[in-house]
PDB file of C-alpha atoms in Angstrom:
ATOM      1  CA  UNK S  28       1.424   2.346 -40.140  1.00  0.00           C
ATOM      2  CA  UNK S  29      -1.662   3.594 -38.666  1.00  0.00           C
ATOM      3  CA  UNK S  30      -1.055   5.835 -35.404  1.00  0.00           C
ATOM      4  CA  UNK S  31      -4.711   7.085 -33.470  1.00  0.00           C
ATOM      5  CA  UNK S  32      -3.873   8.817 -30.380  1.00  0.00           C
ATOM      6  CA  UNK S  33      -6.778  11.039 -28.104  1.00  0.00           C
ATOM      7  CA  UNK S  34      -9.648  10.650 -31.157  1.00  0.00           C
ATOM      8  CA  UNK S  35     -13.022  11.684 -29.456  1.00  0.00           C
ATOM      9  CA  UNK S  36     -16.235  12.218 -31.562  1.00  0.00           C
ATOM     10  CA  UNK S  37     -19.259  13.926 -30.035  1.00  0.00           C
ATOM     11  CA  UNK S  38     -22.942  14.145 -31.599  1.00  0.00           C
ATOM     12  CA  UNK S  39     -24.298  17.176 -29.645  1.00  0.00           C
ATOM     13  CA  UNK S  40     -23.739  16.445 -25.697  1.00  0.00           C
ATOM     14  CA  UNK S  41     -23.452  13.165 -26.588  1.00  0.00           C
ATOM     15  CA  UNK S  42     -19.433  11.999 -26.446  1.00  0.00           C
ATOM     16  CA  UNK S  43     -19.933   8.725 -28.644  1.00  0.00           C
ATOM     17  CA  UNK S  44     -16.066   8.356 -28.678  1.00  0.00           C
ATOM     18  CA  UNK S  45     -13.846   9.302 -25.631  1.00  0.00           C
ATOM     19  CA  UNK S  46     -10.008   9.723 -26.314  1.00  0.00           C
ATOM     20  CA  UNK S  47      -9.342   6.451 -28.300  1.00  0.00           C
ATOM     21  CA  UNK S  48      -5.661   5.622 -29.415  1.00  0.00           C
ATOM     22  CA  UNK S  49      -4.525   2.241 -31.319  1.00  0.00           C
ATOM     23  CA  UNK S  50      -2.326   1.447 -33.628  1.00  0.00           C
ATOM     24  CA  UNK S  51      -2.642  -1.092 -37.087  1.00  0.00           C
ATOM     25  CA  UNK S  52       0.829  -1.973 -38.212  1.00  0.00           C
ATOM     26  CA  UNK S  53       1.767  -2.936 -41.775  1.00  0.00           C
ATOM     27  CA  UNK S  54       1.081  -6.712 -42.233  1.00  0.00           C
ATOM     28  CA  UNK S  55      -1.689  -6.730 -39.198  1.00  0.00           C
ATOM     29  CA  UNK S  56      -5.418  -7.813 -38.538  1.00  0.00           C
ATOM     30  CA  UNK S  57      -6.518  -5.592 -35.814  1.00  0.00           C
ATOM     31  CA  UNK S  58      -9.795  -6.124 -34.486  1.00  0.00           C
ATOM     32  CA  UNK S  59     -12.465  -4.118 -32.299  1.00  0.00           C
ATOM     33  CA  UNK S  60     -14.767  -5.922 -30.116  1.00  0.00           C
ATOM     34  CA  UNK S  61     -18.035  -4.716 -28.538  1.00  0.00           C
ATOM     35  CA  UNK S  62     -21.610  -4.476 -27.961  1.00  0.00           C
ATOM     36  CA  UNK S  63     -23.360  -2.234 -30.630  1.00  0.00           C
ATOM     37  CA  UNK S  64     -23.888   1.575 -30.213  1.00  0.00           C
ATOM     38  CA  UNK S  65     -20.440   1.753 -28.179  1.00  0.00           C
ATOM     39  CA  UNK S  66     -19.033   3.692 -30.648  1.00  0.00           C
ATOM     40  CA  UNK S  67     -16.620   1.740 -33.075  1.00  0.00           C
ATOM     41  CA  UNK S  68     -18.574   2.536 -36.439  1.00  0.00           C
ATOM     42  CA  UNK S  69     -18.130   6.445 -35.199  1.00  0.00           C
ATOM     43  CA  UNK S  70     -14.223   5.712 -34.696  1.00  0.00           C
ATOM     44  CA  UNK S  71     -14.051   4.424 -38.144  1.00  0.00           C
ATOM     45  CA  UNK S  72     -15.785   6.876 -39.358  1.00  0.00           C
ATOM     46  CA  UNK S  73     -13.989   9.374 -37.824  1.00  0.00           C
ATOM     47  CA  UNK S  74     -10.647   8.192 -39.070  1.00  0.00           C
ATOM     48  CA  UNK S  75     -11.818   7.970 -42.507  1.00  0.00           C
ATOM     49  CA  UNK S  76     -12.757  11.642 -42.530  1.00  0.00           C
ATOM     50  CA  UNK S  77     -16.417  10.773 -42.962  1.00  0.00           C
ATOM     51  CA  UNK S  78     -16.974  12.222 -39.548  1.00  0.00           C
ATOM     52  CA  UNK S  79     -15.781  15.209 -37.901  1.00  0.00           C
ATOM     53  CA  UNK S  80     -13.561  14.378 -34.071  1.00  0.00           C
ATOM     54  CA  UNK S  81     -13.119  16.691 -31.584  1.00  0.00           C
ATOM     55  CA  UNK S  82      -9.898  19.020 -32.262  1.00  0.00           C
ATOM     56  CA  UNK S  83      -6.957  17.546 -30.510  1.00  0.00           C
ATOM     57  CA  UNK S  84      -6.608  14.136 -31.940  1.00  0.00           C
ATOM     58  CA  UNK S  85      -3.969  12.573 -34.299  1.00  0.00           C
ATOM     59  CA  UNK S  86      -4.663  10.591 -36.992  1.00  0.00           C
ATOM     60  CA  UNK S  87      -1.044   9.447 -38.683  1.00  0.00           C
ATOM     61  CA  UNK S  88      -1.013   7.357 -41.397  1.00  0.00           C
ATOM     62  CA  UNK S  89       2.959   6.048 -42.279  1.00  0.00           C
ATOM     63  CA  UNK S  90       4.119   8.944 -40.613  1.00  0.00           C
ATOM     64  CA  UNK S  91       1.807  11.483 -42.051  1.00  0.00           C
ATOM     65  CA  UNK S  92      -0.919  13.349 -40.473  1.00  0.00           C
ATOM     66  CA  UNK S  93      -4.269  12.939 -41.835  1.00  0.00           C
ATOM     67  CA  UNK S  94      -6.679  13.973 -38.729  1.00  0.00           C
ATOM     68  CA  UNK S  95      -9.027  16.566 -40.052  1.00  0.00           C
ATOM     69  CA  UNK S  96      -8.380  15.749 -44.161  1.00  0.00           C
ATOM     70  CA  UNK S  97     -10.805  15.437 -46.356  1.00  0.00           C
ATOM     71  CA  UNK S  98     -11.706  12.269 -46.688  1.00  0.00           C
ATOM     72  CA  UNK S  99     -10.906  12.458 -50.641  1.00  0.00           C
ATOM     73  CA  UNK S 100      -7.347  13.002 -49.486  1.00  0.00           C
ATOM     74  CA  UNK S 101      -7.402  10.453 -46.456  1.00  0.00           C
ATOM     75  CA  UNK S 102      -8.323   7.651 -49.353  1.00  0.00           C
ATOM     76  CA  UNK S 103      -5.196   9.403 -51.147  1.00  0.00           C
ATOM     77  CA  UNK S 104      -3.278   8.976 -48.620  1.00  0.00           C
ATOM     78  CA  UNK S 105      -3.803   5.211 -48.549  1.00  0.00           C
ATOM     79  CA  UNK S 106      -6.736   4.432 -46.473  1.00  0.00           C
ATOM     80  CA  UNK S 107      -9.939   2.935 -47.487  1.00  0.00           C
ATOM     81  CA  UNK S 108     -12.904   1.953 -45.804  1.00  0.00           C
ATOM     82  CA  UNK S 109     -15.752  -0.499 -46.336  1.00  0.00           C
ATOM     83  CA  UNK S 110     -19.032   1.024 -44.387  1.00  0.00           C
ATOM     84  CA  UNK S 111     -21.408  -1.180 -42.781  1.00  0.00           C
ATOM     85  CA  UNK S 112     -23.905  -2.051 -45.418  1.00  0.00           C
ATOM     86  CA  UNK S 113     -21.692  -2.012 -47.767  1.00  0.00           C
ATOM     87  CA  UNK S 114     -22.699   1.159 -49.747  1.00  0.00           C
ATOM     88  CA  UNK S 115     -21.871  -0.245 -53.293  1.00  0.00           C
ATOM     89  CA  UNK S 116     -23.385   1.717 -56.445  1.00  0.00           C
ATOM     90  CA  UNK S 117     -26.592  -1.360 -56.632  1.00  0.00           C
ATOM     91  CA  UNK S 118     -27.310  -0.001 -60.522  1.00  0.00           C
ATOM     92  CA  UNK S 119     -23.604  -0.230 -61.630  1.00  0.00           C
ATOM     93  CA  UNK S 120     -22.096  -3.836 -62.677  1.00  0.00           C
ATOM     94  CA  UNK S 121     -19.338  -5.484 -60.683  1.00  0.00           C
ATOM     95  CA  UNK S 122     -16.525  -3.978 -63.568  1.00  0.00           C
ATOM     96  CA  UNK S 123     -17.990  -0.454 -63.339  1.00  0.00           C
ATOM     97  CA  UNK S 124     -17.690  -0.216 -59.083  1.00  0.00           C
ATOM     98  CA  UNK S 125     -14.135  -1.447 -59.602  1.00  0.00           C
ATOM     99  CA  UNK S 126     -13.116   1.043 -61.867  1.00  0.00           C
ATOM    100  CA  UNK S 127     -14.635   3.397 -59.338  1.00  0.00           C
ATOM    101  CA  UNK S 128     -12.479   2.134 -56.631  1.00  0.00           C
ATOM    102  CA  UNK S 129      -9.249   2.620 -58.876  1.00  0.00           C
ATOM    103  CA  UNK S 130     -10.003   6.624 -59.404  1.00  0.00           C
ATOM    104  CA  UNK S 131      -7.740   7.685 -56.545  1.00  0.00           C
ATOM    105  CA  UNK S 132      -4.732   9.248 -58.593  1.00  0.00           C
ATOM    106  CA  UNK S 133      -2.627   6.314 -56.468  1.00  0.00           C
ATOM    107  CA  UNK S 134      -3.712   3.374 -58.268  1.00  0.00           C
ATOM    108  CA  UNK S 135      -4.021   5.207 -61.450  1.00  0.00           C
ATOM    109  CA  UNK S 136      -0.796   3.322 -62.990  1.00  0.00           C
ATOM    110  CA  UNK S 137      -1.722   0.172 -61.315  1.00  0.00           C
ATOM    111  CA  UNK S 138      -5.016  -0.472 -62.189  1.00  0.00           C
ATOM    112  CA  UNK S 139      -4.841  -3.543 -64.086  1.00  0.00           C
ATOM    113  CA  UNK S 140      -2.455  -5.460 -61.850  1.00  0.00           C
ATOM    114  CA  UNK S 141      -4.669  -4.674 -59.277  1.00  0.00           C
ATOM    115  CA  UNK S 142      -7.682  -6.050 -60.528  1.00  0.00           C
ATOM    116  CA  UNK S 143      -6.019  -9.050 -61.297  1.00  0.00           C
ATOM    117  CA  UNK S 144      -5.150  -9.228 -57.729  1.00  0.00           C
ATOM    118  CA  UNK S 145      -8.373  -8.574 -56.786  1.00  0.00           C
ATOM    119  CA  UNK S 146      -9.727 -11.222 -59.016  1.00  0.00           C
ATOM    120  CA  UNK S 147      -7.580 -13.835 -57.270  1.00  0.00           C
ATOM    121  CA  UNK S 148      -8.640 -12.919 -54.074  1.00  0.00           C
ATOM    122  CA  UNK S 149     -12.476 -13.282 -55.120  1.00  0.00           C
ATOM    123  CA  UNK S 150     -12.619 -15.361 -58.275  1.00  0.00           C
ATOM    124  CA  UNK S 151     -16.401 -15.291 -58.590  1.00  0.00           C
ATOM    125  CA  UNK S 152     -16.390 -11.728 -59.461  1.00  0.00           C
ATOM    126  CA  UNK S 153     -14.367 -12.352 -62.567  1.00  0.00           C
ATOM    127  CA  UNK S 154     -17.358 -14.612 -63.460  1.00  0.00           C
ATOM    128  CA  UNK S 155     -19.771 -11.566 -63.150  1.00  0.00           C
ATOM    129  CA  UNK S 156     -18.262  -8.335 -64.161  1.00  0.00           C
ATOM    130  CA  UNK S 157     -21.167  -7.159 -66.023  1.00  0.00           C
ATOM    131  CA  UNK S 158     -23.408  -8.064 -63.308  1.00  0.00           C
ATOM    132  CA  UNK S 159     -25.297  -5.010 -61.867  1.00  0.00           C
ATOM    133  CA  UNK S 160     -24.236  -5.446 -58.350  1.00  0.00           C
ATOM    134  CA  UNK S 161     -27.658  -4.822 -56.651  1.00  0.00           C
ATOM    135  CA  UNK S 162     -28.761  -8.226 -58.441  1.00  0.00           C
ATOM    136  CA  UNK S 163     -26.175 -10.165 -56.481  1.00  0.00           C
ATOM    137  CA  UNK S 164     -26.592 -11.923 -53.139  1.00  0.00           C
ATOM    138  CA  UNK S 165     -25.369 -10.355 -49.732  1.00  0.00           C
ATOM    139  CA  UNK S 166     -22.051 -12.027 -50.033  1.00  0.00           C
ATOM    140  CA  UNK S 167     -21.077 -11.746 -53.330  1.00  0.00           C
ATOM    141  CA  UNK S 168     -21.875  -7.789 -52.837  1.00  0.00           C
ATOM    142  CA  UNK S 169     -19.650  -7.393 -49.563  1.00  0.00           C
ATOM    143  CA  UNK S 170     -16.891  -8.839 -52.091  1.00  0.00           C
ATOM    144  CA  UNK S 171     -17.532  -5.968 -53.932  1.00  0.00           C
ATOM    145  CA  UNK S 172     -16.954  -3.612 -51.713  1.00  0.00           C
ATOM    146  CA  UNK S 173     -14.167  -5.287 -50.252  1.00  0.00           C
ATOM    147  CA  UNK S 174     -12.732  -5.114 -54.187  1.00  0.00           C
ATOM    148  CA  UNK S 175     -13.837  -1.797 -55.131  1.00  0.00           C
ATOM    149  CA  UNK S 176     -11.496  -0.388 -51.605  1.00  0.00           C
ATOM    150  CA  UNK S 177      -8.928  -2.212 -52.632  1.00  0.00           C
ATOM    151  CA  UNK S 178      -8.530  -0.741 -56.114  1.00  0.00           C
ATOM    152  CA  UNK S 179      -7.665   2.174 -54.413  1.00  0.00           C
ATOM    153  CA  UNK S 180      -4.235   0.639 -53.232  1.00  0.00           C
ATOM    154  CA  UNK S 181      -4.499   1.195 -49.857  1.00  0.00           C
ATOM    155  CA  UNK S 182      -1.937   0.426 -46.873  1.00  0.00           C
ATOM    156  CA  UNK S 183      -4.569   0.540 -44.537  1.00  0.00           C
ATOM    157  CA  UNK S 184      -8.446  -1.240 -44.651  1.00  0.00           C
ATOM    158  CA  UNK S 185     -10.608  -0.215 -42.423  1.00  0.00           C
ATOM    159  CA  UNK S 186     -13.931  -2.848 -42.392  1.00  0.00           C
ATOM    160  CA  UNK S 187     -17.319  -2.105 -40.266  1.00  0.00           C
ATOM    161  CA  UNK S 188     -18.926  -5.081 -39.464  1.00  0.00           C
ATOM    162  CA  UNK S 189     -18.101  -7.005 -43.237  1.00  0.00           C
ATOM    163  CA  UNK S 190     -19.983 -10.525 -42.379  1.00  0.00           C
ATOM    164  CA  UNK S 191     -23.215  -8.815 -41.444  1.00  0.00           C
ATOM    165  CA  UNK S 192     -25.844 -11.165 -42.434  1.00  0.00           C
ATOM    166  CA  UNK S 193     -24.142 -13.747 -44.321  1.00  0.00           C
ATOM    167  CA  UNK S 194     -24.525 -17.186 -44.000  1.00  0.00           C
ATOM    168  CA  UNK S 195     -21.954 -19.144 -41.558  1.00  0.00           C
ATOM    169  CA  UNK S 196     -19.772 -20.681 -45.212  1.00  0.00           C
ATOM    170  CA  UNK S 197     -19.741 -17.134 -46.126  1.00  0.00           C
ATOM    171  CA  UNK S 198     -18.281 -16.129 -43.405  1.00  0.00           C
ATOM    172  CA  UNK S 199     -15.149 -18.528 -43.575  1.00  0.00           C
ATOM    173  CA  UNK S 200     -14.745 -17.134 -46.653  1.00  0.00           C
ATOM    174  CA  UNK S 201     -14.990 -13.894 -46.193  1.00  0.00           C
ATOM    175  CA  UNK S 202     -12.555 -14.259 -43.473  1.00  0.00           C
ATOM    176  CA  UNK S 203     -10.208 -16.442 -45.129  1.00  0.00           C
ATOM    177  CA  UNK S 204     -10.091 -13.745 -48.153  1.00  0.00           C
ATOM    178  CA  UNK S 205      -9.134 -11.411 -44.925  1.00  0.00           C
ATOM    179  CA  UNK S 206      -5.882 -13.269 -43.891  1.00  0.00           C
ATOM    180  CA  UNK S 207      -4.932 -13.326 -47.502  1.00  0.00           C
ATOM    181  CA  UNK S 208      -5.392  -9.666 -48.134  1.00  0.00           C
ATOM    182  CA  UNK S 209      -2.824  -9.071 -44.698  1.00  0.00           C
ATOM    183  CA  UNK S 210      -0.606 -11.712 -46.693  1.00  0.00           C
ATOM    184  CA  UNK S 211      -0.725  -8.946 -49.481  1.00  0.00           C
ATOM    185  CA  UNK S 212       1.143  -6.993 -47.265  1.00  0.00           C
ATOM    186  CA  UNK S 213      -1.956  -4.165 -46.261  1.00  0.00           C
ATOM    187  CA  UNK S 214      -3.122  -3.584 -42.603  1.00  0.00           C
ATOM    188  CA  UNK S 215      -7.108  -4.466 -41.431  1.00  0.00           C
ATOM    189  CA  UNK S 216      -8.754  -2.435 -38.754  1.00  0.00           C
ATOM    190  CA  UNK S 217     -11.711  -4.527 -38.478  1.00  0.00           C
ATOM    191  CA  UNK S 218     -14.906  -4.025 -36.573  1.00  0.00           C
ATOM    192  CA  UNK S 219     -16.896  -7.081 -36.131  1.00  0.00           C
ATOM    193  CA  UNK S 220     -19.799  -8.761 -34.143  1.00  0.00           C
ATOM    194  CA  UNK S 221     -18.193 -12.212 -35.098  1.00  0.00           C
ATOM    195  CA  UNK S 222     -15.786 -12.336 -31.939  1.00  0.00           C
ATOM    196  CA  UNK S 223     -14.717 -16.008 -32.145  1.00  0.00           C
ATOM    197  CA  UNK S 224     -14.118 -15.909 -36.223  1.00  0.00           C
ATOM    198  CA  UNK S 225     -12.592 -12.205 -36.083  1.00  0.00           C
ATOM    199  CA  UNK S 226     -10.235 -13.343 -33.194  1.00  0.00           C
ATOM    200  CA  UNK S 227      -9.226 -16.692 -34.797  1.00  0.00           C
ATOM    201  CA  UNK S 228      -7.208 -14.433 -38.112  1.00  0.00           C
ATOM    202  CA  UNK S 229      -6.560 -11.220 -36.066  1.00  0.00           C
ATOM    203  CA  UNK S 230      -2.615 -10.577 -34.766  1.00  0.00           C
ATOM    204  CA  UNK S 231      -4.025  -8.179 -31.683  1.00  0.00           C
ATOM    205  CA  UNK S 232      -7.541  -6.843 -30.363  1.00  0.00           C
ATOM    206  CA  UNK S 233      -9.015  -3.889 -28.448  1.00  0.00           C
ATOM    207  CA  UNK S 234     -12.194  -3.836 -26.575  1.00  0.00           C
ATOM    208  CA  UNK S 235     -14.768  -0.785 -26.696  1.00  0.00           C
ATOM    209  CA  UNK S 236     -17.251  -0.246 -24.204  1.00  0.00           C
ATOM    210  CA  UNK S 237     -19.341   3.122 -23.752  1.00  0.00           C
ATOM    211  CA  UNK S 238     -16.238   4.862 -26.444  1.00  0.00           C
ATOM    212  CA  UNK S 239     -13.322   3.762 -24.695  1.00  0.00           C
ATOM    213  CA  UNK S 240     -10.784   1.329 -25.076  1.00  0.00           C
ATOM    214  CA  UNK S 241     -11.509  -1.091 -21.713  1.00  0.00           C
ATOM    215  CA  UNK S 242      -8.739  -3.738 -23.075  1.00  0.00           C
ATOM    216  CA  UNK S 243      -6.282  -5.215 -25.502  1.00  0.00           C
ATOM    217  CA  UNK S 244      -4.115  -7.857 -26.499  1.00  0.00           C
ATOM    218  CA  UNK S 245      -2.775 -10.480 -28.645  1.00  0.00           C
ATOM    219  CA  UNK S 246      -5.656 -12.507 -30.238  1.00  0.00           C
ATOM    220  CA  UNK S 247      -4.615 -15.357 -28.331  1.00  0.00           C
ATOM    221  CA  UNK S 248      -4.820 -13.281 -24.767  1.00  0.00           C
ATOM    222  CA  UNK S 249      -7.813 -12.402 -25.744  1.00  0.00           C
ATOM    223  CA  UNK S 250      -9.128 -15.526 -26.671  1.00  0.00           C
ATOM    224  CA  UNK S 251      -8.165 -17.313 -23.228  1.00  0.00           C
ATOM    225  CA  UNK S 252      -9.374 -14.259 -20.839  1.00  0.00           C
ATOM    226  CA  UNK S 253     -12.677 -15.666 -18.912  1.00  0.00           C
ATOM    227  CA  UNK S 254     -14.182 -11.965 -18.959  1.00  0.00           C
ATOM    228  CA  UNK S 255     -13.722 -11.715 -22.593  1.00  0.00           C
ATOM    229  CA  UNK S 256     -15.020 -15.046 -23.261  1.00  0.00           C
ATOM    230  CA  UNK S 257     -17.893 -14.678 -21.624  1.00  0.00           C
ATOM    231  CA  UNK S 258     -18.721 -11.347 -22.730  1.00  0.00           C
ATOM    232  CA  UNK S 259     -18.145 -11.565 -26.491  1.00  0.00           C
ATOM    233  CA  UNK S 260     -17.531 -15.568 -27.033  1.00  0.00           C
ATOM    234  CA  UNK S 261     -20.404 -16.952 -25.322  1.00  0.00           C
ATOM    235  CA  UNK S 262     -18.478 -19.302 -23.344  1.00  0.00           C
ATOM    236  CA  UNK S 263     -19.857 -19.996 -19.830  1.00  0.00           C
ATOM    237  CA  UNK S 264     -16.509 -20.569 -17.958  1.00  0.00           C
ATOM    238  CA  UNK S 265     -17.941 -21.457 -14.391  1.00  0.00           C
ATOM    239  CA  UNK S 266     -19.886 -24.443 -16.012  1.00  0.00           C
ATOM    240  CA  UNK S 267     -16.513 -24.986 -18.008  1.00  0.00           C
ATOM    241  CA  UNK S 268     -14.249 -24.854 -14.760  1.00  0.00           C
ATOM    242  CA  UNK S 269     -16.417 -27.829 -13.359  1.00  0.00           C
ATOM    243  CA  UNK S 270     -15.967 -30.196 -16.010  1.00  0.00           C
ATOM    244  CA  UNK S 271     -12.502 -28.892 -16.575  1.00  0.00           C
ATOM    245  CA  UNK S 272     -12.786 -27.942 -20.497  1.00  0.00           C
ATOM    246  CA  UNK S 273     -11.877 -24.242 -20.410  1.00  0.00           C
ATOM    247  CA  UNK S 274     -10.173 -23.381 -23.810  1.00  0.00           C
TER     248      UNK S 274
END
């Protein structure tokens, strides 16, 4: 569904991202782990046509090539992204940044069934439509922004760090609304400090370091690898191999 192959991003002399490829398949949580400033809100960025790459890359999305689009078109072409932050309109109500989200000419003729969808993936924002979303707590806007992508009908989400600051039971729900929206049959390229709760719903992983990809694997590889779980897990598997409780 999603095809990256030899993306780099530079600011000035600084490479930020060096020759990245991955893939997201249709149906797929696919997350990115790493330590912040190693370059994964740059690739997302990049592949949303937000930020310019370094000629030379290939961005396919289902088959079509959409390295170097505007990012107007990329969203066209079925890919949406949710920023870090958020970036909702604050002074609009929770009705008004949906109907933003469903201006892409693709979900034109769908709007209303997907709202409705939307809706039943977050039922508290059908309680607060004409709520002016900067009135709203820190979860209840990320499910905003989560909504207002996903009016645009996309076959690939691409999410930058979506449980930043919210409490631990937001978080299961967040990520539970996650697994449900790959149920829906649309592909997650996730970014996302939260190792052990993005790991737990995610079919596959990567691992960035310094703008490269320095690993992947299933979620469940990942998961059991000692260097992974102490790096990004916060397991302590010497202590663990001595009283013989390793996961």
């Amino acid at each position: 569904m999603l095809e990256i192959s030899g993306l780099s991003v530079s600011y000035g002399k600084h490479r930020a991202v060096q020759n990245v490829s991955l893939r997201v398949a249709r149906d797929e949580i696919v997350v990115i782990l790493g330590a912040n400033g190693g370059g994964k809100t740059s690739l997302l960025r990049a592949v949303a046509g937000l930020q310019p790459a370094i000629p030379g890359a290939s961005v396919r999305l289902a088959g079509r090539e959409i390295a170097g689009v505007p990012a107007h078109r990329i969203v066209e072409a079925g890919l949406a992204l949710v920023p870090e932050g958020r970036g909702i309109f604050g002074e609009l109500t929770v009705r008004e940044n949906l109907m933003l989200g469903a201006h892409a000419r693709r979900a034109r003729g769908a709007e209303g069934a997907n709202r409705e969808r939307v809706l039943g993936l977050f039922p508290r924002l059908a309680e607060r439509l004409g709520q002016t979303a900067r009135t709203m707590s820190g979860g209840e806007q990320q499910m905003v922004a989560i909504a207002r992508a996903l009016m645009s009908a996309p076959d690939v989400l691409l999410l930058d760090e979506p449980s930043l600051g919210l409490s631990p039971l937001l978080c299961v729900s967040l990520f539970a609304s996650l697994a449900r929206i790959r149920e829906a049959g649309i592909g997650i390229l996730l970014v996302e400090q939260n190792a052990r709760r993005s790991l737990a719903i995610a079919d596959r992983g990567y691992l960035m370091e310094n703008g490269r990809i320095v690993g992947e694997g299933s979620s469940g590889s990942l998961r059991n690898d000692p260097a992974v779980q102490r790096a990004y897990l916060g397991v302590d598997t010497a202590t663990q191999l001595g009283s013989g409780t390793v996961p």
